Amino acid sequence: IDGKVTSQRDVSVSGHPGTELIGEGSKDGKDIEFTIRMYWAKPRLIQTLYLSEKGKGDKSNATKFLDSLKIS
């Protein structure tokens, strides 16, 4: 993806620290937007990604999907 991060914040899930990256870019000639969450659950790095064509994503669905992750 040819893109850039437009915002970043700390997040956590089930007590595991993480980072959320929001950005935009282009892939195969289409403008896209993405939200990535990465969590450090030793010894693993767990990543979730919501990607959509720019302007066509549903923020409530993105949040619902990204918030659905549980680490036990």
Coordinates of C-alpha atoms in Angstrom, one line a residue:
I1 CA 0.0 0.0 0.0
D2 CA 1.4 3.4 -1.0
G3 CA 0.1 5.4 1.9
K4 CA 0.6 7.3 5.2
V5 CA -0.5 7.2 8.8
T6 CA -2.8 10.1 9.6
S7 CA -3.3 9.3 13.3
Q8 CA -2.0 7.0 16.0
R9 CA -3.1 6.2 19.6
D10 CA -2.5 3.7 22.3
V11 CA -5.1 1.0 22.8
S12 CA -5.4 -2.2 24.9
V13 CA -7.5 -5.4 24.9
S14 CA -7.7 -7.9 27.7
G15 CA -4.9 -6.1 29.5
H16 CA -2.5 -6.3 26.5
P17 CA -1.0 -3.0 25.2
G18 CA -1.4 -2.0 21.6
T19 CA -1.4 0.7 19.0
E20 CA -4.0 1.9 16.6
L21 CA -3.0 3.4 13.3
I22 CA -5.4 5.2 11.0
G23 CA -4.3 6.1 7.5
E24 CA -5.0 6.4 3.8
G25 CA -3.3 5.6 0.6
S26 CA -3.7 3.9 -2.7
K27 CA -3.8 0.3 -3.9
D28 CA -4.2 -0.9 -7.5
G29 CA -5.2 2.6 -8.6
K30 CA -7.9 3.1 -5.9
D31 CA -7.9 5.4 -2.9
I32 CA -8.2 3.5 0.3
E33 CA -8.5 4.2 4.1
F34 CA -7.4 1.8 6.8
T35 CA -7.4 1.2 10.5
I36 CA -4.9 -1.2 12.0
R37 CA -4.7 -2.3 15.6
M38 CA -1.6 -4.2 16.9
Y39 CA -1.4 -5.8 20.3
W40 CA 1.6 -7.3 22.1
A41 CA 0.4 -10.5 23.8
K42 CA 3.8 -12.0 24.6
P43 CA 5.2 -13.9 22.8
R44 CA 2.8 -12.9 20.0
L45 CA 2.0 -9.8 18.0
I46 CA -1.7 -9.8 17.1
Q47 CA -2.9 -7.5 14.3
T48 CA -6.4 -6.6 13.0
L49 CA -7.0 -4.6 9.9
Y50 CA -10.1 -2.8 8.5
L51 CA -9.6 -1.6 4.9
S52 CA -12.0 0.0 2.6
E53 CA -12.2 2.1 -0.5
K54 CA -12.0 5.8 0.5
G55 CA -15.4 7.2 1.4
K56 CA -17.1 3.8 1.2
G57 CA -16.2 2.4 4.6
D58 CA -18.6 2.2 7.5
K59 CA -17.0 3.5 10.7
S60 CA -19.5 1.8 13.0
N61 CA -18.8 -1.6 11.3
A62 CA -15.1 -0.9 11.5
T63 CA -15.2 -0.2 15.2
K64 CA -17.5 -3.1 15.9
F65 CA -15.1 -5.5 14.0
L66 CA -12.0 -4.1 15.6
D67 CA -13.5 -4.1 19.1
S68 CA -14.6 -7.8 18.7
L69 CA -11.1 -9.1 19.3
K70 CA -10.7 -10.9 22.6
I71 CA -7.3 -12.3 23.8
S72 CA -7.3 -15.0 26.4

